[in-house]
mmCIF file of C-alpha atoms in Angstrom:
data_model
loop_
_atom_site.group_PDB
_atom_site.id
_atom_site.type_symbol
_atom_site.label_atom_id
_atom_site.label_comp_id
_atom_site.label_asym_id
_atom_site.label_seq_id
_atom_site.Cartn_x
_atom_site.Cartn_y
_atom_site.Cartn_z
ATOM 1 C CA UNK W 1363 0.000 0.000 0.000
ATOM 2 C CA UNK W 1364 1.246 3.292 -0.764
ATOM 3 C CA UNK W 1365 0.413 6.902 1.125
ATOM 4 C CA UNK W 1366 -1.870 8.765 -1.847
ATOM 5 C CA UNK W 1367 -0.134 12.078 -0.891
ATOM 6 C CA UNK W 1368 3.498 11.396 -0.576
ATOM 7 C CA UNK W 1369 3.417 8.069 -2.199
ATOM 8 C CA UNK W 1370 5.616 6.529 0.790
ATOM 9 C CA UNK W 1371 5.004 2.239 1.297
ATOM 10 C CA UNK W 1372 2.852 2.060 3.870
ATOM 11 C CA UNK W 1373 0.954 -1.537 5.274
ATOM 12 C CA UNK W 1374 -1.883 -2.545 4.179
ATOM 13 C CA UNK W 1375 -4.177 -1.609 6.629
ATOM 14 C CA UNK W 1376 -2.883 1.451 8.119
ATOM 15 C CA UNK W 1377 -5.273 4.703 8.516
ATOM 16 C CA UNK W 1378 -2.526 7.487 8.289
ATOM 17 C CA UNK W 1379 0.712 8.078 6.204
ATOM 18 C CA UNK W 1380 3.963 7.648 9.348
ATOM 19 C CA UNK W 1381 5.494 10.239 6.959
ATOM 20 C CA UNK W 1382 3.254 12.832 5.847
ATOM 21 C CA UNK W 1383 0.690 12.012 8.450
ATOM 22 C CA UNK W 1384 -2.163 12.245 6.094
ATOM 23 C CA UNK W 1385 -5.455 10.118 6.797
ATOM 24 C CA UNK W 1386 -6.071 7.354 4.374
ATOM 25 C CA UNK W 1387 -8.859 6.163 2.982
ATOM 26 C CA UNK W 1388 -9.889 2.080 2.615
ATOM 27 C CA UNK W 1389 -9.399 1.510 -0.668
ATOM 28 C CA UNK W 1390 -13.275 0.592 -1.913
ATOM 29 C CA UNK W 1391 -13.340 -3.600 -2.475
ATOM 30 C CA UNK W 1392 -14.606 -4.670 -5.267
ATOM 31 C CA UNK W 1393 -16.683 -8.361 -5.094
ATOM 32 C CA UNK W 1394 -15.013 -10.948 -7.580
ATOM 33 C CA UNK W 1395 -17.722 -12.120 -9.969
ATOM 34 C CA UNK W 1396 -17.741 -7.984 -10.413
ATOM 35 C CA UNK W 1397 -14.158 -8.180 -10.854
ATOM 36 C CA UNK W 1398 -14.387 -11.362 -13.570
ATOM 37 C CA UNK W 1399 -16.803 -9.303 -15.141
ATOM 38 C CA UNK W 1400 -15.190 -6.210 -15.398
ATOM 39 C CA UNK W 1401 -12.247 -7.999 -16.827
ATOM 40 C CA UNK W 1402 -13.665 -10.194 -19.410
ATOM 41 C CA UNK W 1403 -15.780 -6.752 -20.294
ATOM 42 C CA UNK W 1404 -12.217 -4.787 -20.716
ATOM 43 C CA UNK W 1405 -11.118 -7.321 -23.190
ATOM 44 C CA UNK W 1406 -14.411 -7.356 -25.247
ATOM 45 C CA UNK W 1407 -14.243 -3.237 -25.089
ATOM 46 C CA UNK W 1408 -10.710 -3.203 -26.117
ATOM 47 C CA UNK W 1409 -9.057 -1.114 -29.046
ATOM 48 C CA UNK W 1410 -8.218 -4.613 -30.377
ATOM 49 C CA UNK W 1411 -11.542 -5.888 -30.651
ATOM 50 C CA UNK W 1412 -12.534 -2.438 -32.014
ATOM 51 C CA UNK W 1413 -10.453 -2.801 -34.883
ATOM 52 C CA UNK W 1414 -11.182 -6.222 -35.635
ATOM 53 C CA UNK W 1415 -15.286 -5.468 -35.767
ATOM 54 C CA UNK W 1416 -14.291 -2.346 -37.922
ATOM 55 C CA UNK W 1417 -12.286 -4.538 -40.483
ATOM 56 C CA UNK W 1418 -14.567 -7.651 -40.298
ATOM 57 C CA UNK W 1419 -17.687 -5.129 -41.358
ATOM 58 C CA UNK W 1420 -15.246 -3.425 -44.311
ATOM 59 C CA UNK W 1421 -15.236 -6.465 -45.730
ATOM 60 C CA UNK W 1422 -18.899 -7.113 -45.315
ATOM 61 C CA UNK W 1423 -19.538 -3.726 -47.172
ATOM 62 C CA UNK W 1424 -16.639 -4.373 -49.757
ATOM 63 C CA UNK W 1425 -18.843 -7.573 -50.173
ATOM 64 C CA UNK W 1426 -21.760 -6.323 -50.742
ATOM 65 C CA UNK W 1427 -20.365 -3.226 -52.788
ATOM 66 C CA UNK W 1428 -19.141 -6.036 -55.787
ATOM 67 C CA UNK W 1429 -22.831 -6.940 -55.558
ATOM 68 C CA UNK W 1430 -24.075 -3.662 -56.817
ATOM 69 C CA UNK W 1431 -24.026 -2.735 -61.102
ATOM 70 C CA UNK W 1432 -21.457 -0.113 -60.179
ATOM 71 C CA UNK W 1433 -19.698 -2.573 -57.865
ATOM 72 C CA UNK W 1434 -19.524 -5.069 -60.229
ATOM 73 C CA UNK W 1435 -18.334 -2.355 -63.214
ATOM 74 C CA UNK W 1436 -15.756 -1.577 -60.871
ATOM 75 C CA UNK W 1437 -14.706 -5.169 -60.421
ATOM 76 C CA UNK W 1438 -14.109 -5.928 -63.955
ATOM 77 C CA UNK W 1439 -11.545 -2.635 -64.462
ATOM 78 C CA UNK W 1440 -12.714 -1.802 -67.561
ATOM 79 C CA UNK W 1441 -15.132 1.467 -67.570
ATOM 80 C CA UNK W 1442 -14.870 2.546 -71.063
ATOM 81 C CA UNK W 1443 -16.079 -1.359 -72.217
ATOM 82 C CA UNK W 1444 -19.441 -1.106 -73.943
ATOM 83 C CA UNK W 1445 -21.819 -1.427 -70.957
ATOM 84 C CA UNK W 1446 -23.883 -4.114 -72.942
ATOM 85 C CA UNK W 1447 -20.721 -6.508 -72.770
ATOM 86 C CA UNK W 1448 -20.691 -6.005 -68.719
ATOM 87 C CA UNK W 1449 -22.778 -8.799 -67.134
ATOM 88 C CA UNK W 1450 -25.053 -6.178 -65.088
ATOM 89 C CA UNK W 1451 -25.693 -7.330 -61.905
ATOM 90 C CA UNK W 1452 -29.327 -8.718 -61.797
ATOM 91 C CA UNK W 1453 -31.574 -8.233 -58.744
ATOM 92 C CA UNK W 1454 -31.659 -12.063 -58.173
ATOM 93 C CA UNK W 1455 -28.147 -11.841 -57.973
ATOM 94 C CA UNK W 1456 -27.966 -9.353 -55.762
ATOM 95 C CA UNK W 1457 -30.584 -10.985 -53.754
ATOM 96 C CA UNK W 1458 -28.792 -14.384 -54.053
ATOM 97 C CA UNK W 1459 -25.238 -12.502 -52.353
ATOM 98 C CA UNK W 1460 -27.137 -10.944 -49.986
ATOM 99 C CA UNK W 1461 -28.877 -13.910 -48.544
ATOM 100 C CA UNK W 1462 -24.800 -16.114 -48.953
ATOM 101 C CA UNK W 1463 -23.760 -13.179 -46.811
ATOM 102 C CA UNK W 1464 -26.402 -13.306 -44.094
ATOM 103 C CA UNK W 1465 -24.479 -15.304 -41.636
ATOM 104 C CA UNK W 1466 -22.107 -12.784 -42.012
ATOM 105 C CA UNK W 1467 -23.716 -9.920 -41.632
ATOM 106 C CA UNK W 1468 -25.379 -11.434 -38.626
ATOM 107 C CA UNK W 1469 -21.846 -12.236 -37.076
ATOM 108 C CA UNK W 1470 -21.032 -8.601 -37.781
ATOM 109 C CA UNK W 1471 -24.340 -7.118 -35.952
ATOM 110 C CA UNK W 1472 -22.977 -9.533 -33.306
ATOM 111 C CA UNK W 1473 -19.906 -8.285 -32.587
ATOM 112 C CA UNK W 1474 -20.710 -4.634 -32.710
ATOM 113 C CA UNK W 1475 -23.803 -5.700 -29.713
ATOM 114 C CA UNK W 1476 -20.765 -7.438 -27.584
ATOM 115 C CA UNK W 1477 -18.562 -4.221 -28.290
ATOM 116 C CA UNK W 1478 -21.473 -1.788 -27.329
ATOM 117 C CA UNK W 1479 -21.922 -3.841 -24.272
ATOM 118 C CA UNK W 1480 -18.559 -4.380 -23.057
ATOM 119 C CA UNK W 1481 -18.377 -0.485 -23.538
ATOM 120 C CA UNK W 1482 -21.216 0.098 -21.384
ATOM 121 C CA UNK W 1483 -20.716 1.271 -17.281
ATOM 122 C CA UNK W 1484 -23.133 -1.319 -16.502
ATOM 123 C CA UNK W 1485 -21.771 -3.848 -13.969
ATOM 124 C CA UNK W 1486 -23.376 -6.836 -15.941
ATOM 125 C CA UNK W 1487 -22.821 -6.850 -20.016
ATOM 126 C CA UNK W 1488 -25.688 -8.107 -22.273
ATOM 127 C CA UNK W 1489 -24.565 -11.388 -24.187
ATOM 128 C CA UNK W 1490 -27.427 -11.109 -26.676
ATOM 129 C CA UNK W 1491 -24.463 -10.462 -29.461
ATOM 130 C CA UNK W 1492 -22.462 -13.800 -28.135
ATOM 131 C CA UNK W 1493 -25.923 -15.655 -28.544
ATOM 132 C CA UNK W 1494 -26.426 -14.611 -31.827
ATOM 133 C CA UNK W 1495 -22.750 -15.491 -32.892
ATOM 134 C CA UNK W 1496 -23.471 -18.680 -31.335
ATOM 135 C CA UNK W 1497 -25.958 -19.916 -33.134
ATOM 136 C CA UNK W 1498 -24.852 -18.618 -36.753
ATOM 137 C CA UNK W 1499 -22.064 -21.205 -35.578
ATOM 138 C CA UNK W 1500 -24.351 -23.766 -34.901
ATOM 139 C CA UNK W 1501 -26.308 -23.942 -38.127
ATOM 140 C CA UNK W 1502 -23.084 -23.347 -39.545
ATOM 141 C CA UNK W 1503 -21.912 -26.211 -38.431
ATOM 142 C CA UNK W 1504 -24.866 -28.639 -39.628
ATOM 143 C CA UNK W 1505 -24.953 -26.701 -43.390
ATOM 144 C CA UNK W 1506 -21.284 -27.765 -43.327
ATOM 145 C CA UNK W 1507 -21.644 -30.989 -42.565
ATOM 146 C CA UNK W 1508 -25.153 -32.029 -44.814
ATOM 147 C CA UNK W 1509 -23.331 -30.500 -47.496
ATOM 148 C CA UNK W 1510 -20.091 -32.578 -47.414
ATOM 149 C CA UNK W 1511 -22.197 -35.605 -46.707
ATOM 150 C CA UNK W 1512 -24.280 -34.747 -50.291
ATOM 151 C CA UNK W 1513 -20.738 -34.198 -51.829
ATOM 152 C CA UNK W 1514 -19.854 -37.492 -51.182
ATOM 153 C CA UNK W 1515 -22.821 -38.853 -52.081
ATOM 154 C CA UNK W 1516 -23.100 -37.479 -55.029
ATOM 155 C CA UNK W 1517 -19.242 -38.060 -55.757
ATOM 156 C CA UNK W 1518 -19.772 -41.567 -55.510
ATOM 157 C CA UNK W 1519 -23.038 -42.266 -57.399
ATOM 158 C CA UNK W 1520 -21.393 -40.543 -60.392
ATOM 159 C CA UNK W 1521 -18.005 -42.523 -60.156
ATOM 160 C CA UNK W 1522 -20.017 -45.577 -60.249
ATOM 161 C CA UNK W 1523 -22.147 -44.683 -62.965
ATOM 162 C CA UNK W 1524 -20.159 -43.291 -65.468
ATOM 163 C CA UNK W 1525 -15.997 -43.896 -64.846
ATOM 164 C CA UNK W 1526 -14.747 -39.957 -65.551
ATOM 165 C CA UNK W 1527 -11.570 -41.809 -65.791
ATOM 166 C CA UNK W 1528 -12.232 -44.222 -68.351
ATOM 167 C CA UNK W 1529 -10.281 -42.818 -72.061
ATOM 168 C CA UNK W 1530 -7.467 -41.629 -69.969
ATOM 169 C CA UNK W 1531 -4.422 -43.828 -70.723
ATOM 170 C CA UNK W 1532 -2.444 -44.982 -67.568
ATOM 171 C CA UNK W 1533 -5.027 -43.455 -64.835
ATOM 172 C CA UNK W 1534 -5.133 -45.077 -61.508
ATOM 173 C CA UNK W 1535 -7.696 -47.301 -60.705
ATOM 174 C CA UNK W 1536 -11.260 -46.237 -60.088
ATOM 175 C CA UNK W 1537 -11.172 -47.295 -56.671
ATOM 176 C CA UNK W 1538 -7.850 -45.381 -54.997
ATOM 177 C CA UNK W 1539 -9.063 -42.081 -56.919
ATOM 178 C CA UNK W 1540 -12.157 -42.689 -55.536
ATOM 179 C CA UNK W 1541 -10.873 -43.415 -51.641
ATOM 180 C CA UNK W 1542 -8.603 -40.453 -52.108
ATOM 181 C CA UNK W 1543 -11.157 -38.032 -52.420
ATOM 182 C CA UNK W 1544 -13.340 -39.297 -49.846
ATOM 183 C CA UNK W 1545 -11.073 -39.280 -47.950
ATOM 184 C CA UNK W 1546 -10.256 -35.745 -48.622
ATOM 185 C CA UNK W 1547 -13.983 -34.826 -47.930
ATOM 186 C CA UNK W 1548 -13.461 -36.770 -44.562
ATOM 187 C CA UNK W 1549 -10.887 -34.677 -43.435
ATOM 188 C CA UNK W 1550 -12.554 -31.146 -44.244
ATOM 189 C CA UNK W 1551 -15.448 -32.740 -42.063
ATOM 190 C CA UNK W 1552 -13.495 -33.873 -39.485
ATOM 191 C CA UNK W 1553 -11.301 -30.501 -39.441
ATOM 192 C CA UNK W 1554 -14.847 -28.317 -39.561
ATOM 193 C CA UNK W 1555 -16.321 -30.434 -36.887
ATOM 194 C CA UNK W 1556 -13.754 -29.983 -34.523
ATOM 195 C CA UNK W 1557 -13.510 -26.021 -35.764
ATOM 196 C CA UNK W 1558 -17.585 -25.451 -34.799
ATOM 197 C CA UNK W 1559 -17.365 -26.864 -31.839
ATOM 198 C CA UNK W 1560 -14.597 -25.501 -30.211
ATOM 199 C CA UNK W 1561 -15.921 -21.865 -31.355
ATOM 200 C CA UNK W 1562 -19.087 -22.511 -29.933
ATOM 201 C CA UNK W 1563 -18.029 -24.559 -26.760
ATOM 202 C CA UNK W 1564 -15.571 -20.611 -26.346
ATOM 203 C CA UNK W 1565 -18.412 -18.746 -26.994
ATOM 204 C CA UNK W 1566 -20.686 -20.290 -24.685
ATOM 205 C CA UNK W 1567 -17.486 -20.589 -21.836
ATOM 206 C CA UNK W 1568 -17.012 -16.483 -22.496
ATOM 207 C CA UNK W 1569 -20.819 -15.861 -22.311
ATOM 208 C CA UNK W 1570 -21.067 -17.614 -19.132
ATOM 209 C CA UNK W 1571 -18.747 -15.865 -17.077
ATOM 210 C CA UNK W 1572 -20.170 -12.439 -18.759
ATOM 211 C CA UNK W 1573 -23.869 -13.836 -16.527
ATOM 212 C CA UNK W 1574 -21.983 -15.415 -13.573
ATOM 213 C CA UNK W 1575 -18.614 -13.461 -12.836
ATOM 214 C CA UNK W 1576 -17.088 -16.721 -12.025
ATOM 215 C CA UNK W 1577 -13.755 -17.254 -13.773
ATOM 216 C CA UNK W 1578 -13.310 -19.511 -16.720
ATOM 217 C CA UNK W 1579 -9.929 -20.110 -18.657
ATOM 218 C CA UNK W 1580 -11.591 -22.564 -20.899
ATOM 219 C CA UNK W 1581 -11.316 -21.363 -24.299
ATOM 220 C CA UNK W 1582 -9.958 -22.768 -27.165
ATOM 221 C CA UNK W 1583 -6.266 -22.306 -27.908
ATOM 222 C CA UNK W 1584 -7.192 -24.407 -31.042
ATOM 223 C CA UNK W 1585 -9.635 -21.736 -32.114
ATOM 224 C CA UNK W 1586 -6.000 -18.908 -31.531
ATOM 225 C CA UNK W 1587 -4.350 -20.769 -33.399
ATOM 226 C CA UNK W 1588 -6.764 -21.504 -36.189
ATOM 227 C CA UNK W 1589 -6.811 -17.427 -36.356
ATOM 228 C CA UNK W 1590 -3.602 -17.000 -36.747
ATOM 229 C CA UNK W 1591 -2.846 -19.681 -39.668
ATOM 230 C CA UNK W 1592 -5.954 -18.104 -41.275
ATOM 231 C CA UNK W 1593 -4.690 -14.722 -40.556
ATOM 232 C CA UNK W 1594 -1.407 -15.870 -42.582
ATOM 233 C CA UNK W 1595 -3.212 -17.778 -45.079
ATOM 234 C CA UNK W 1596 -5.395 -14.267 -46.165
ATOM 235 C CA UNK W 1597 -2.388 -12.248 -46.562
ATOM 236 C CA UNK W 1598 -0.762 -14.687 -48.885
ATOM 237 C CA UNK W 1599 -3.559 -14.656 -50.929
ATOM 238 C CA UNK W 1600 -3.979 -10.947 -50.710
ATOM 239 C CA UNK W 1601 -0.313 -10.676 -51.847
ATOM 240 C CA UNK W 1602 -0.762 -12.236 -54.847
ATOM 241 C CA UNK W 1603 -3.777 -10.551 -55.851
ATOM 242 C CA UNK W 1604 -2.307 -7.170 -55.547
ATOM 243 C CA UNK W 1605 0.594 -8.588 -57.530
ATOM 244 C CA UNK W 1606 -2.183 -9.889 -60.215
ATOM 245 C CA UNK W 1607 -3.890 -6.444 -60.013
ATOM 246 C CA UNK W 1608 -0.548 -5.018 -60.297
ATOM 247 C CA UNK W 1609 0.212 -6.801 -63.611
ATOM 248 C CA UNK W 1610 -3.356 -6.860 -64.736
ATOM 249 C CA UNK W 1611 -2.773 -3.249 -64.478
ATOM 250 C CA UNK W 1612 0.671 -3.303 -66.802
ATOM 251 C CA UNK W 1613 -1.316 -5.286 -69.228
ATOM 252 C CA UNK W 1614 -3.895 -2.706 -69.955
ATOM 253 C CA UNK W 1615 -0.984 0.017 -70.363
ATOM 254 C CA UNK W 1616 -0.209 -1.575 -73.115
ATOM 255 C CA UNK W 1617 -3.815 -2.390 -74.828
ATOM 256 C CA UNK W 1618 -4.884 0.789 -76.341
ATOM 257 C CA UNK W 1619 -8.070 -0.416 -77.045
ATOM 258 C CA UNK W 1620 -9.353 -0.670 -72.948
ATOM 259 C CA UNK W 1621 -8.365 1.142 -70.161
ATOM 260 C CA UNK W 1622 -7.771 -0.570 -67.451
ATOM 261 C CA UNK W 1623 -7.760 0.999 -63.529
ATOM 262 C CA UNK W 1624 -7.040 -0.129 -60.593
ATOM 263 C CA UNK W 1625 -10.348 -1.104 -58.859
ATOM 264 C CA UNK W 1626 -9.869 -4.076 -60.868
ATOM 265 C CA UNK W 1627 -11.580 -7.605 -58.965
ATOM 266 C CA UNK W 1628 -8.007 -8.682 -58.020
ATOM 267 C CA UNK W 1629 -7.879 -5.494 -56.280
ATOM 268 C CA UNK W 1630 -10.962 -5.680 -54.260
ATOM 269 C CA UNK W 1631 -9.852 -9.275 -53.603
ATOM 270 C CA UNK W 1632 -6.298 -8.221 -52.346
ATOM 271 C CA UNK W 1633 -8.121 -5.374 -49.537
ATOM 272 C CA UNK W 1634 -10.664 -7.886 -48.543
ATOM 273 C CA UNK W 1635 -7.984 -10.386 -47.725
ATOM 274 C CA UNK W 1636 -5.718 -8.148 -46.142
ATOM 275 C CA UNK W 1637 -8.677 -6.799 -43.858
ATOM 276 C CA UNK W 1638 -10.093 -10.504 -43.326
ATOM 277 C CA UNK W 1639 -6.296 -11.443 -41.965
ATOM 278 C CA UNK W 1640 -6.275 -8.045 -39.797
ATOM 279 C CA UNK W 1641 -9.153 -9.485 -38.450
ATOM 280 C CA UNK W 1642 -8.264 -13.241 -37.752
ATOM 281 C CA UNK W 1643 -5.498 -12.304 -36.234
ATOM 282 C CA UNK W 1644 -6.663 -9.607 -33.376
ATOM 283 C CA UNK W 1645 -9.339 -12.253 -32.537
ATOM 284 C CA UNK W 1646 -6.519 -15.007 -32.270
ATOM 285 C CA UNK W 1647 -4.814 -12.177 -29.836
ATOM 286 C CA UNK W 1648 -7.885 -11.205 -27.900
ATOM 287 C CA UNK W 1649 -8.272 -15.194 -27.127
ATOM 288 C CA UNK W 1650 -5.178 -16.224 -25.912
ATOM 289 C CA UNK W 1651 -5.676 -12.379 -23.521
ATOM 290 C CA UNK W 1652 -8.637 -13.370 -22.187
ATOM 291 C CA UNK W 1653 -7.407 -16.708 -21.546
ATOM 292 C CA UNK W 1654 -4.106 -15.477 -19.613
ATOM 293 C CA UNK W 1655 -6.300 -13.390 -17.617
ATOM 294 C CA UNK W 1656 -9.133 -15.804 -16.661
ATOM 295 C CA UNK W 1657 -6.199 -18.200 -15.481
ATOM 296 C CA UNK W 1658 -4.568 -15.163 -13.470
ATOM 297 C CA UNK W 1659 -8.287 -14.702 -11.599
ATOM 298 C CA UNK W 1660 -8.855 -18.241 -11.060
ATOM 299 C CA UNK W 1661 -5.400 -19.044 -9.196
ATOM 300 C CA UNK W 1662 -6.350 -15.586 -7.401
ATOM 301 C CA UNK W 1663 -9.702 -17.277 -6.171
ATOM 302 C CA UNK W 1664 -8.057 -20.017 -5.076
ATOM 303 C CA UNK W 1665 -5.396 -18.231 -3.209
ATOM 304 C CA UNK W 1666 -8.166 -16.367 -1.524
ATOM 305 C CA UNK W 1667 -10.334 -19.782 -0.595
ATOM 306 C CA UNK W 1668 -6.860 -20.709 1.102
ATOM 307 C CA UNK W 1669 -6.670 -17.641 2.712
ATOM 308 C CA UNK W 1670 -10.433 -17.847 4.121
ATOM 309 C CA UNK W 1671 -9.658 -21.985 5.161
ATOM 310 C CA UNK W 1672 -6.156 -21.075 6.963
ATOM 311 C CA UNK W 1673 -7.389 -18.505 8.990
ATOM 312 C CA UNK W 1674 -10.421 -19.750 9.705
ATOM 313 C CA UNK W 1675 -10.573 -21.588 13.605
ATOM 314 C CA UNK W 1676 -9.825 -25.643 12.835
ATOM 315 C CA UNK W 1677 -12.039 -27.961 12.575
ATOM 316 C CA UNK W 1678 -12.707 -30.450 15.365
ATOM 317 C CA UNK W 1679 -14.365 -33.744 14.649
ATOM 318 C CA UNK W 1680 -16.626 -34.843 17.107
ATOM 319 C CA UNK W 1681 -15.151 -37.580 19.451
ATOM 320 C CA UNK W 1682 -16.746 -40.702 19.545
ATOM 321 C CA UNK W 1683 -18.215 -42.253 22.735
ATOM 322 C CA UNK W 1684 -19.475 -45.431 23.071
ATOM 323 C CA UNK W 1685 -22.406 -45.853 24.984
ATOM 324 C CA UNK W 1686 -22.229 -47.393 28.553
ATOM 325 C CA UNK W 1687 -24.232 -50.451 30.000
ATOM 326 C CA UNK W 1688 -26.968 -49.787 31.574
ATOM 327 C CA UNK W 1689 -26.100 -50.181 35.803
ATOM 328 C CA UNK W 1690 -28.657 -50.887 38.160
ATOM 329 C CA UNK W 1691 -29.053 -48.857 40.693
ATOM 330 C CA UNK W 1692 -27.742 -49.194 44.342
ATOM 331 C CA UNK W 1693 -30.469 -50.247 47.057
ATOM 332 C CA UNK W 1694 -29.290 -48.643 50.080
ATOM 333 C CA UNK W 1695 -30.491 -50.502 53.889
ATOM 334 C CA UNK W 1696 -33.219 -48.543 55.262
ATOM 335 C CA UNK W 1697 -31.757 -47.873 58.911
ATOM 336 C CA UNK W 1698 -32.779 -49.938 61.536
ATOM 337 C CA UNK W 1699 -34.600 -48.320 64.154
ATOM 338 C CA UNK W 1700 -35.167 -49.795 67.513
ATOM 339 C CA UNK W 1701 -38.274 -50.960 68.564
ATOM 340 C CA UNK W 1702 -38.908 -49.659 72.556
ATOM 341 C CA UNK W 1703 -41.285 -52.148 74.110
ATOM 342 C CA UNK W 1704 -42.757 -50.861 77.117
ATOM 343 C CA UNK W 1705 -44.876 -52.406 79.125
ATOM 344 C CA UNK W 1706 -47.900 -50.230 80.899
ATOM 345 C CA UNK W 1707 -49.819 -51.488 83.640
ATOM 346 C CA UNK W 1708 -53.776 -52.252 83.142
ATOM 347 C CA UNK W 1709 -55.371 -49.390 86.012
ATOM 348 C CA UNK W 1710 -58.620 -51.946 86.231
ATOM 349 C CA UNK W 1711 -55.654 -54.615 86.947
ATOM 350 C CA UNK W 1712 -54.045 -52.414 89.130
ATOM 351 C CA UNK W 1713 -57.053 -51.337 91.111
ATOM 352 C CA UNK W 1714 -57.923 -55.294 91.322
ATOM 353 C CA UNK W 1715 -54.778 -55.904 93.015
ATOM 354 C CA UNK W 1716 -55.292 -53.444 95.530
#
């Protein structure tokens, strides 16, 4: 503890500075499920989750821009073409995008209702924006898997049918090319399985201590990790399709006859990509923070239980006594008490004699 006016050490619970002699205040305690609470809220509300929603809703509007005629003009880098050469972008494909991007878009509403929350002074955040990221996951998760399962169904009706591989001299047997890409599909089912579920079993882990302030460290590290090998994985591709846009660019130089700009779809591509890695990678960071600190609050509670348990008086187990026999009780003699016979004359006797 230090003195808040001359900032001298002081003990912990002394009520005036031995230097300055200034009075000091308690310090104002804080429970600890407001204290979980308050941290998991600081890492929701931090300026890395603020710039992850920002670039994860860029790309949801870059999306959604290559949707629209001018968009999609754009796109194609070529704005002197004749227009009647540009597939136009028909309302039922703009309706079609929009409805492929919904689990997106709900995702993005998501995380802006967790930021807003987090943000808030309220002791208690509002996990309506974990739910709904939740259980996008969730039917994510069974659209993933019924359509790998009609993949391979489908893959292996038509191999059996018709043999693709049939006039192609010296092609491997129906059979292995057939077991080599189910077994591909079984892997991206086995490696989206295991992806769903640890995002949602994190979400639901994070959303809990938001309602019940008691520590939990168990999120995924397989879900950091994940982010950052996505995270690399987008700015690969985004490097080459700035280096595509870049030559696509050189190429129309050179052809007189269209003008090419830069806004070209390898362009576009190349930002997304770039933002989509920004993104996967600050989430990768903000889980492996909130991790670190749920584990530092959780060996805090259980230094404090030790605390309460050592000073508290010990514990004394009853001692065991086994009942007695039953004893009758001592007869004690009455006392004897002597019997004085005395012997009284008759007076009619007496008067006889006489």
């Amino acid at each position: 503890m230090f003195c808040r006016t001359c900032g001298a050490t002081l003990k912990d619970d002394a009520r005036f500075c031995y230097y300055c002699g200034r009075i000091q205040s308690p310090a104002p305690t804080i429970p600890f499920p407001d204290k979980v609470r308050y941290t998991a809220k600081k890492v929701g509300s931090s300026p890395l989750f603020l710039i992850a929603a920002i670039c994860f809703t860029l790309v949801q509007l870059l999306e959604i821009f290559s949707l629209l005629p001018i968009g999609n003009t754009l796109a194609l880098g070529n704005l002197f073409a004749d227009p009647e050469l540009l597939p136009a972008s028909e309302t039922q494909t703009l309706v079609t995008g929009l409805i492929s991007m919904l689990p997106s878009l709900v995702i993005t509403l998501g995380l802006w209702i967790t930021y807003g929350s987090c943000a808030s002074r309220k002791p208690k955040a509002n996990t309506a924006g974990l739910t709904m990221i939740f259980v996008v996951s969730l039917i994510q998760l069974v659209l993933t898997c019924l359509v790998l399962l009609v993949a391979a169904l489908f893959v292996i009706v038509l191999t059996l049918e018709t043999n693709p591989f049939a006039g192609i001299p010296e092609a491997p047997p129906l059979n292995t090319l057939l077991g080599i890409f189910l077994g591909a599909l079984l892997a991206i089912f086995v490696f989206s399985l295991v992806w769903y579920i640890k995002v949602c079993i994190t979400i639901t882990n994070v959303r809990d201590t938001l309602k019940t302030g008691a520590p939990n460290k168990r999120v995924s590290s397989f879900v950091g990790v994940m982010c950052y090998i996505s995270g690399a994985l987008w700015i690969f591709n985004g490097t080459i399709s700035f280096l595509n846009a870049g030559l696509q660019t050189l190429n129309g130089f050179y052809d007189f006859s269209v003008l090419y700009i830069l806004p070209s779809n390898f362009f576009l591509f190349g930002v997304t990509s770039l933002l989509t890695a920004v993104a996967q990678i600050l989430f990768g960071v903000l889980i492996f923070s909130y991790r670190s600190k749920m584990k530092a609050l959780e060996a805090e509670e259980r230094m404090h239980n030790f605390k309460t348990l050592s000073y508290a008086e010990p514990y004394t187990a009853p001692v065991y006594i086994p009942p007695q026999p039953a004893q009758e009780p001592e007869l004690t003699p009455e006392p004897q008490v002597a019997e004085e016979f005395e012997t009284t004359a008759d007076p009619a006797t007496e008067e006889e004699s006489e």
